[in-house]
Structures are given as structure tokens and as C-alpha cells.
PDB file of C-alpha atoms in Angstrom:
ATOM      1  CA  MET A   1     146.430 -39.450 175.207  1.00 50.00           C
ATOM      2  CA  THR A   2     149.988 -39.974 174.087  1.00 53.00           C
ATOM      3  CA  ASP A   3     152.824 -37.637 174.734  1.00 54.00           C
ATOM      4  CA  SER A   4     154.125 -35.900 171.626  1.00 52.00           C
ATOM      5  CA  PRO A   5     157.733 -36.766 170.860  1.00 55.00           C
ATOM      6  CA  ALA A   6     160.274 -34.226 172.026  1.00 56.00           C
ATOM      7  CA  ARG A   7     161.426 -31.909 169.298  1.00 55.00           C
ATOM      8  CA  ARG A   8     164.988 -32.674 168.357  1.00 61.00           C
ATOM      9  CA  ARG A   9     167.422 -29.912 167.658  1.00 58.00           C
ATOM     10  CA  ALA A  10     169.386 -30.058 164.472  1.00 51.00           C
ATOM     11  CA  PRO A  11     172.980 -31.012 165.223  1.00 66.00           C
ATOM     12  CA  ALA A  12     175.199 -27.995 165.684  1.00 75.00           C
ATOM     13  CA  MET A  13     177.560 -27.139 162.853  1.00 82.00           C
ATOM     14  CA  SER A  14     181.245 -27.664 163.354  1.00 88.00           C
ATOM     15  CA  THR A  15     183.468 -24.618 162.990  1.00 88.00           C
ATOM     16  CA  GLU A  16     184.596 -25.838 159.584  1.00 91.00           C
ATOM     17  CA  GLN A  17     181.017 -26.393 158.400  1.00 93.00           C
ATOM     18  CA  ARG A  18     179.990 -22.932 159.573  1.00 94.00           C
ATOM     19  CA  ARG A  19     182.956 -21.343 157.827  1.00 95.00           C
ATOM     20  CA  ALA A  20     182.120 -23.203 154.619  1.00 95.00           C
ATOM     21  CA  MET A  21     178.483 -22.088 154.823  1.00 96.00           C
ATOM     22  CA  ILE A  22     179.489 -18.440 155.295  1.00 97.00           C
ATOM     23  CA  VAL A  23     181.971 -18.586 152.419  1.00 97.00           C
ATOM     24  CA  ALA A  24     179.325 -20.121 150.125  1.00 96.00           C
ATOM     25  CA  ALA A  25     176.946 -17.268 150.957  1.00 96.00           C
ATOM     26  CA  ALA A  26     179.688 -14.655 150.612  1.00 97.00           C
ATOM     27  CA  LEU A  27     181.144 -15.711 147.254  1.00 96.00           C
ATOM     28  CA  PRO A  28     178.392 -14.227 145.003  1.00 96.00           C
ATOM     29  CA  LEU A  29     178.570 -10.981 146.970  1.00 97.00           C
ATOM     30  CA  VAL A  30     182.363 -10.885 146.758  1.00 96.00           C
ATOM     31  CA  ALA A  31     182.170 -11.490 142.997  1.00 95.00           C
ATOM     32  CA  GLU A  32     179.774  -8.524 142.714  1.00 95.00           C
ATOM     33  CA  HIS A  33     181.228  -6.063 145.231  1.00 96.00           C
ATOM     34  CA  GLY A  34     184.788  -7.232 145.830  1.00 95.00           C
ATOM     35  CA  ALA A  35     186.338  -6.040 149.075  1.00 95.00           C
ATOM     36  CA  ALA A  36     183.588  -3.412 149.376  1.00 95.00           C
ATOM     37  CA  VAL A  37     181.124  -6.093 150.514  1.00 96.00           C
ATOM     38  CA  THR A  38     180.157  -5.678 154.152  1.00 96.00           C
ATOM     39  CA  THR A  39     179.974  -8.371 156.805  1.00 96.00           C
ATOM     40  CA  SER A  40     176.366  -7.361 157.462  1.00 96.00           C
ATOM     41  CA  GLN A  41     175.515  -8.127 153.809  1.00 97.00           C
ATOM     42  CA  ILE A  42     177.225 -11.496 154.127  1.00 97.00           C
ATOM     43  CA  ALA A  43     175.439 -12.264 157.388  1.00 96.00           C
ATOM     44  CA  ARG A  44     172.046 -11.506 155.812  1.00 97.00           C
ATOM     45  CA  ALA A  45     172.831 -13.704 152.818  1.00 96.00           C
ATOM     46  CA  ALA A  46     173.872 -16.552 155.146  1.00 95.00           C
ATOM     47  CA  GLY A  47     170.831 -16.075 157.405  1.00 95.00           C
ATOM     48  CA  ILE A  48     172.938 -15.547 160.506  1.00 95.00           C
ATOM     49  CA  GLY A  49     173.870 -12.716 162.835  1.00 95.00           C
ATOM     50  CA  GLU A  50     176.897 -10.597 162.043  1.00 95.00           C
ATOM     51  CA  GLY A  51     178.509 -11.708 165.299  1.00 94.00           C
ATOM     52  CA  THR A  52     178.510 -15.288 164.008  1.00 95.00           C
ATOM     53  CA  VAL A  53     180.643 -14.192 161.064  1.00 96.00           C
ATOM     54  CA  PHE A  54     183.282 -12.843 163.434  1.00 94.00           C
ATOM     55  CA  ARG A  55     183.164 -15.970 165.587  1.00 94.00           C
ATOM     56  CA  ALA A  56     184.002 -18.024 162.501  1.00 95.00           C
ATOM     57  CA  PHE A  57     186.552 -15.588 161.054  1.00 96.00           C
ATOM     58  CA  GLY A  58     188.883 -13.307 162.970  1.00 92.00           C
ATOM     59  CA  ASP A  59     188.174 -10.354 160.687  1.00 94.00           C
ATOM     60  CA  LYS A  60     186.818  -9.440 157.276  1.00 95.00           C
ATOM     61  CA  ASP A  61     190.188  -9.879 155.566  1.00 95.00           C
ATOM     62  CA  GLU A  62     190.370 -13.472 156.784  1.00 96.00           C
ATOM     63  CA  LEU A  63     186.911 -14.101 155.342  1.00 96.00           C
ATOM     64  CA  LEU A  64     187.893 -12.533 152.010  1.00 96.00           C
ATOM     65  CA  ASP A  65     191.027 -14.704 151.940  1.00 95.00           C
ATOM     66  CA  ALA A  66     188.840 -17.771 152.517  1.00 95.00           C
ATOM     67  CA  CYS A  67     186.575 -16.708 149.631  1.00 95.00           C
ATOM     68  CA  LEU A  68     189.587 -16.325 147.355  1.00 92.00           C
ATOM     69  CA  ILE A  69     190.888 -19.759 148.333  1.00 92.00           C
ATOM     70  CA  GLU A  70     187.482 -21.348 147.743  1.00 93.00           C
ATOM     71  CA  ALA A  71     187.194 -19.676 144.326  1.00 92.00           C
ATOM     72  CA  MET A  72     190.500 -21.330 143.368  1.00 90.00           C
ATOM     73  CA  ASN A  73     189.559 -24.684 144.926  1.00 91.00           C
ATOM     74  CA  PRO A  74     189.620 -27.289 142.107  1.00 92.00           C
ATOM     75  CA  ASP A  75     187.443 -29.834 143.925  1.00 93.00           C
ATOM     76  CA  HIS A  76     184.218 -28.683 142.243  1.00 91.00           C
ATOM     77  CA  VAL A  77     185.521 -28.901 138.694  1.00 95.00           C
ATOM     78  CA  LEU A  78     187.278 -32.211 139.427  1.00 96.00           C
ATOM     79  CA  ARG A  79     183.920 -33.668 140.454  1.00 96.00           C
ATOM     80  CA  GLU A  80     182.422 -32.407 137.195  1.00 97.00           C
ATOM     81  CA  LEU A  81     185.219 -33.991 135.180  1.00 97.00           C
ATOM     82  CA  ALA A  82     184.774 -37.279 137.052  1.00 97.00           C
ATOM     83  CA  SER A  83     181.051 -37.261 136.220  1.00 97.00           C
ATOM     84  CA  ILE A  84     181.643 -37.229 132.430  1.00 97.00           C
ATOM     85  CA  SER A  85     180.739 -40.627 130.980  1.00 97.00           C
ATOM     86  CA  LEU A  86     183.596 -42.516 129.359  1.00 97.00           C
ATOM     87  CA  ASP A  87     181.020 -44.146 127.048  1.00 97.00           C
ATOM     88  CA  GLU A  88     180.574 -40.898 125.128  1.00 97.00           C
ATOM     89  CA  PRO A  89     182.713 -40.138 122.052  1.00 97.00           C
ATOM     90  CA  LEU A  90     186.068 -38.502 122.774  1.00 97.00           C
ATOM     91  CA  PRO A  91     185.116 -35.124 121.195  1.00 97.00           C
ATOM     92  CA  ASP A  92     182.029 -34.949 123.421  1.00 97.00           C
ATOM     93  CA  ARG A  93     184.037 -35.862 126.522  1.00 98.00           C
ATOM     94  CA  LEU A  94     186.627 -33.194 125.860  1.00 97.00           C
ATOM     95  CA  THR A  95     184.014 -30.578 124.975  1.00 97.00           C
ATOM     96  CA  GLN A  96     182.269 -31.158 128.303  1.00 97.00           C
ATOM     97  CA  ALA A  97     185.626 -30.963 130.061  1.00 97.00           C
ATOM     98  CA  ALA A  98     186.459 -27.691 128.289  1.00 96.00           C
ATOM     99  CA  GLU A  99     183.097 -26.207 129.268  1.00 96.00           C
ATOM    100  CA  ALA A 100     183.513 -27.218 132.918  1.00 96.00           C
ATOM    101  CA  LEU A 101     187.071 -25.891 133.121  1.00 95.00           C
ATOM    102  CA  HIS A 102     186.144 -22.672 131.314  1.00 92.00           C
ATOM    103  CA  ALA A 103     183.318 -22.051 133.807  1.00 92.00           C
ATOM    104  CA  HIS A 104     185.702 -22.728 136.711  1.00 93.00           C
ATOM    105  CA  LEU A 105     188.289 -20.307 135.339  1.00 91.00           C
ATOM    106  CA  GLY A 106     185.575 -17.717 134.786  1.00 91.00           C
ATOM    107  CA  ARG A 107     184.326 -17.946 138.377  1.00 92.00           C
ATOM    108  CA  MET A 108     187.870 -17.805 139.692  1.00 92.00           C
ATOM    109  CA  GLY A 109     188.748 -14.812 137.523  1.00 92.00           C
ATOM    110  CA  THR A 110     185.614 -12.927 138.551  1.00 94.00           C
ATOM    111  CA  VAL A 111     186.348 -13.268 142.271  1.00 94.00           C
ATOM    112  CA  ILE A 112     190.059 -12.513 141.936  1.00 93.00           C
ATOM    113  CA  GLY A 113     189.377  -9.528 139.685  1.00 93.00           C
ATOM    114  CA  ALA A 114     186.699  -8.127 141.996  1.00 95.00           C
ATOM    115  CA  LEU A 115     188.945  -8.393 145.057  1.00 94.00           C
ATOM    116  CA  HIS A 116     192.030  -6.973 143.393  1.00 92.00           C
ATOM    117  CA  GLY A 117     190.006  -4.245 141.714  1.00 91.00           C
ATOM    118  CA  THR A 118     188.739  -3.043 145.095  1.00 90.00           C
ATOM    119  CA  GLY A 119     192.128  -3.086 146.765  1.00 87.00           C
ATOM    120  CA  HIS A 120     192.201  -6.437 148.580  1.00 86.00           C
ATOM    121  CA  ARG A 121     195.669  -7.944 148.640  1.00 74.00           C
ATOM    122  CA  ARG A 122     196.587 -11.207 150.328  1.00 64.00           C
ATOM    123  CA  GLU A 123     199.436  -9.676 152.318  1.00 50.00           C
ATOM    124  CA  ARG A 124     199.212 -12.531 154.820  1.00 47.00           C
ATOM    125  CA  GLY A 125     199.832 -15.084 152.096  1.00 45.00           C
ATOM    126  CA  ARG A 126     203.364 -15.787 153.317  1.00 39.00           C
ATOM    127  CA  GLY A 127     204.191 -15.580 156.962  1.00 38.00           C
ATOM    128  CA  GLY A 128     200.841 -14.213 158.181  1.00 39.00           C
ATOM    129  CA  ARG A 129     198.345 -15.845 160.540  1.00 41.00           C
ATOM    130  CA  GLU A 130     199.277 -19.461 161.236  1.00 39.00           C
ATOM    131  CA  GLY A 131     202.179 -19.181 158.827  1.00 38.00           C
ATOM    132  CA  GLY A 132     199.968 -17.926 156.001  1.00 39.00           C
ATOM    133  CA  ARG A 133     197.379 -19.629 153.858  1.00 41.00           C
ATOM    134  CA  GLU A 134     199.387 -20.149 150.721  1.00 44.00           C
ATOM    135  CA  GLY A 135     198.464 -23.548 149.359  1.00 44.00           C
ATOM    136  CA  THR A 136     195.536 -24.059 151.735  1.00 42.00           C
ATOM    137  CA  ARG A 137     191.825 -24.377 151.229  1.00 41.00           C
ATOM    138  CA  GLU A 138     189.043 -22.952 153.374  1.00 38.00           C
ATOM    139  CA  GLY A 139     189.111 -24.456 156.852  1.00 40.00           C
ATOM    140  CA  ASP A 140     192.905 -24.429 157.178  1.00 41.00           C
ATOM    141  CA  ARG A 141     193.225 -27.862 155.563  1.00 42.00           C
ATOM    142  CA  PRO A 142     196.441 -27.973 153.513  1.00 42.00           C
ATOM    143  CA  ILE A 143     196.495 -28.743 149.823  1.00 43.00           C
ATOM    144  CA  PRO A 144     199.917 -30.359 149.348  1.00 42.00           C
ATOM    145  CA  GLY A 145     201.804 -28.386 146.726  1.00 47.00           C
ATOM    146  CA  GLY A 146     199.030 -25.824 146.283  1.00 70.00           C
ATOM    147  CA  ARG A 147     198.574 -24.740 142.678  1.00 77.00           C
ATOM    148  CA  GLU A 148     200.977 -27.358 141.331  1.00 86.00           C
ATOM    149  CA  ALA A 149     198.978 -30.157 142.968  1.00 87.00           C
ATOM    150  CA  SER A 150     195.733 -28.695 141.611  1.00 88.00           C
ATOM    151  CA  MET A 151     197.124 -28.636 138.083  1.00 91.00           C
ATOM    152  CA  LYS A 152     198.406 -32.200 138.452  1.00 93.00           C
ATOM    153  CA  ALA A 153     194.980 -33.422 139.613  1.00 94.00           C
ATOM    154  CA  THR A 154     193.277 -31.603 136.740  1.00 95.00           C
ATOM    155  CA  ARG A 155     195.696 -33.048 134.192  1.00 96.00           C
ATOM    156  CA  GLU A 156     195.164 -36.560 135.567  1.00 97.00           C
ATOM    157  CA  ALA A 157     191.387 -36.121 135.326  1.00 97.00           C
ATOM    158  CA  VAL A 158     191.695 -35.103 131.654  1.00 97.00           C
ATOM    159  CA  VAL A 159     194.059 -38.010 130.953  1.00 98.00           C
ATOM    160  CA  GLU A 160     191.415 -40.351 132.376  1.00 98.00           C
ATOM    161  CA  LEU A 161     188.878 -38.930 129.920  1.00 97.00           C
ATOM    162  CA  ILE A 162     191.249 -39.511 126.981  1.00 98.00           C
ATOM    163  CA  GLU A 163     192.584 -42.930 128.049  1.00 97.00           C
ATOM    164  CA  PRO A 164     189.815 -45.116 126.483  1.00 97.00           C
ATOM    165  CA  ASP A 165     190.888 -43.870 123.018  1.00 97.00           C
ATOM    166  CA  ARG A 166     194.614 -44.480 123.516  1.00 96.00           C
ATOM    167  CA  PRO A 167     194.879 -47.085 120.679  1.00 96.00           C
ATOM    168  CA  ALA A 168     193.533 -44.583 118.133  1.00 95.00           C
ATOM    169  CA  LEU A 169     195.796 -41.689 119.143  1.00 95.00           C
ATOM    170  CA  ARG A 170     199.090 -40.574 117.606  1.00 93.00           C
ATOM    171  CA  LEU A 171     200.229 -39.086 120.927  1.00 95.00           C
ATOM    172  CA  GLU A 172     200.073 -40.365 124.484  1.00 96.00           C
ATOM    173  CA  PRO A 173     196.986 -39.268 126.469  1.00 97.00           C
ATOM    174  CA  GLU A 174     199.293 -37.413 128.873  1.00 97.00           C
ATOM    175  CA  GLN A 175     200.690 -35.314 126.002  1.00 97.00           C
ATOM    176  CA  ILE A 176     197.253 -34.574 124.602  1.00 97.00           C
ATOM    177  CA  ALA A 177     195.987 -33.559 128.050  1.00 97.00           C
ATOM    178  CA  SER A 178     198.866 -31.098 128.450  1.00 96.00           C
ATOM    179  CA  VAL A 179     198.188 -29.549 125.031  1.00 95.00           C
ATOM    180  CA  PHE A 180     194.448 -29.416 125.754  1.00 95.00           C
ATOM    181  CA  LEU A 181     194.946 -27.613 129.071  1.00 95.00           C
ATOM    182  CA  GLY A 182     197.527 -25.275 127.558  1.00 93.00           C
ATOM    183  CA  MET A 183     195.091 -24.287 124.792  1.00 91.00           C
ATOM    184  CA  LEU A 184     192.262 -23.870 127.268  1.00 89.00           C
ATOM    185  CA  PHE A 185     194.159 -21.823 129.847  1.00 85.00           C
ATOM    186  CA  THR A 186     195.659 -19.443 127.287  1.00 82.00           C
ATOM    187  CA  ARG A 187     192.489 -18.790 125.294  1.00 67.00           C
ATOM    188  CA  SER A 188     190.846 -15.430 125.876  1.00 64.00           C
ATOM    189  CA  GLN A 189     188.076 -14.694 123.401  1.00 67.00           C
ATOM    190  CA  GLY A 190     189.323 -17.469 121.166  1.00 71.00           C
ATOM    191  CA  PRO A 191     187.551 -20.548 119.840  1.00 83.00           C
ATOM    192  CA  SER A 192     184.529 -22.054 121.541  1.00 89.00           C
ATOM    193  CA  PRO A 193     184.999 -25.321 123.484  1.00 90.00           C
ATOM    194  CA  GLU A 194     183.718 -27.260 120.459  1.00 92.00           C
ATOM    195  CA  GLU A 195     186.120 -25.463 118.100  1.00 91.00           C
ATOM    196  CA  LEU A 196     189.027 -25.893 120.506  1.00 92.00           C
ATOM    197  CA  VAL A 197     188.452 -29.649 120.713  1.00 94.00           C
ATOM    198  CA  ASP A 198     188.086 -29.893 116.932  1.00 93.00           C
ATOM    199  CA  ILE A 199     191.422 -28.095 116.422  1.00 92.00           C
ATOM    200  CA  LEU A 200     193.079 -30.313 119.040  1.00 93.00           C
ATOM    201  CA  LEU A 201     191.875 -33.546 117.472  1.00 93.00           C
ATOM    202  CA  HIS A 202     191.868 -32.640 113.769  1.00 90.00           C
ATOM    203  CA  GLY A 203     194.241 -29.677 113.402  1.00 88.00           C
ATOM    204  CA  ALA A 204     193.691 -26.242 111.929  1.00 82.00           C
ATOM    205  CA  LEU A 205     194.173 -27.226 108.286  1.00 84.00           C
ATOM    206  CA  LYS A 206     191.368 -28.234 105.980  1.00 77.00           C
ATOM    207  CA  SER A 207     191.470 -31.740 104.599  1.00 65.00           C
ATOM    208  CA  ARG A 208     194.115 -32.253 101.938  1.00 52.00           C
ATOM    209  CA  GLU A 209     191.427 -32.675  99.293  1.00 54.00           C
ATOM    210  CA  ASN A 210     190.035 -29.194 100.031  1.00 51.00           C
ATOM    211  CA  ALA A 211     193.225 -27.390 101.048  1.00 49.00           C
ATOM    212  CA  ALA A 212     194.439 -26.635  97.526  1.00 48.00           C
TER     213      ALA A 212
END
């Protein structure tokens, strides 16, 4: 008879991992309920005790701030942009980029709107706990430059998608990327991603043969 191997415990989460797990569970609830979400709801969604929430975050406001920061975190959409194949035609590349960025902006807007609509204000943003969390991501890791750095990284990712077609373009990829992002970020219920890319690449006028 052989001894059964000892059961191994799963490695304990680091504080940062636990915070990230709680934020991931909380985000859908925050998008739905805003600041009215309760820590007990979040704990149930994360499969943990409510006390664990308060060991990871000092209070509910700190958790809501972390959810807001994560909603604005560009890392997810940057990974999506990096996954777009450069072998595809330029219109297809830019359409996929527009769809990914539009979804990111939608998620961000939903969370921000839900929190603001239920009275949550980031009053600690400047000069609060640990000097505030302006320009930081969840886990207290700084994002150098905050929003400006996020925009720069996004623009560079779009430039990379345009770069293979540089010889065929009238403008530099950097200029086209800026126009593309400007059109995308200012559109409300405007053109679809496909229409936006078509206008960017071919203009709003019909062909000269059909314009008369």
C-alpha cells in the first residue's frame, strides 16, 4: 500500500493579485449599480468573505477608485490592437482597431457614468491617500504621465497598424493615426467603424465621375 501524495495548497495570492481579482469581480456590478453597489455584493461575486474586501482595500471608496482606474486602464485595448494581423488589408486593420477602441470607450463611459450618476467623486484624486491616485493603475503602480501616456501608447499602436502601407499614403502614418483617433473619440452616434474608416481613407465625396 502506497501513501497518497500530500495535497498541495494553491499558492496564496499576493495583495496586488487579490486586489485585481476583487476589482475584476466588482466592475460589472459597479457598471450596473454605480456607487450604490455594496461590498457584500462584491464579495459574493468574487467568492470571498466581505472581510477580505476590507483587508485588500481600506474602504469602499478606495475600491470604487480602483474600479474607475481599471476601467480607464488602456492595457486591455492595447493588447487587442497588438493582436491585429498586419497581413490584413489596411481598411480591415483600422476597422478592427475602431471596434476595439469603441468597445473600450463604451466600457469606460459606462463605469464613469454609473459612478458619477450615483454621487461618487474622486475627491482623493489629488493629495489624498498616498498622495492621490491620479495617473495610477490598480495596485498603486504608477502610469507615467497618466492619460497623456495612455493616449501616446494608443496612437503608437495605431501607427504600427498603418505603417505597412506607408508607401501608398499621401500623409504620414502618424498624421493619419491622429486623425483616426480624433474622429473616433469625438463620434457619438455617428458613422459605424466601417463607415468611419471608409471616410478616413477615401473621403466623404463621391467619386468625381459620380459627383456631378
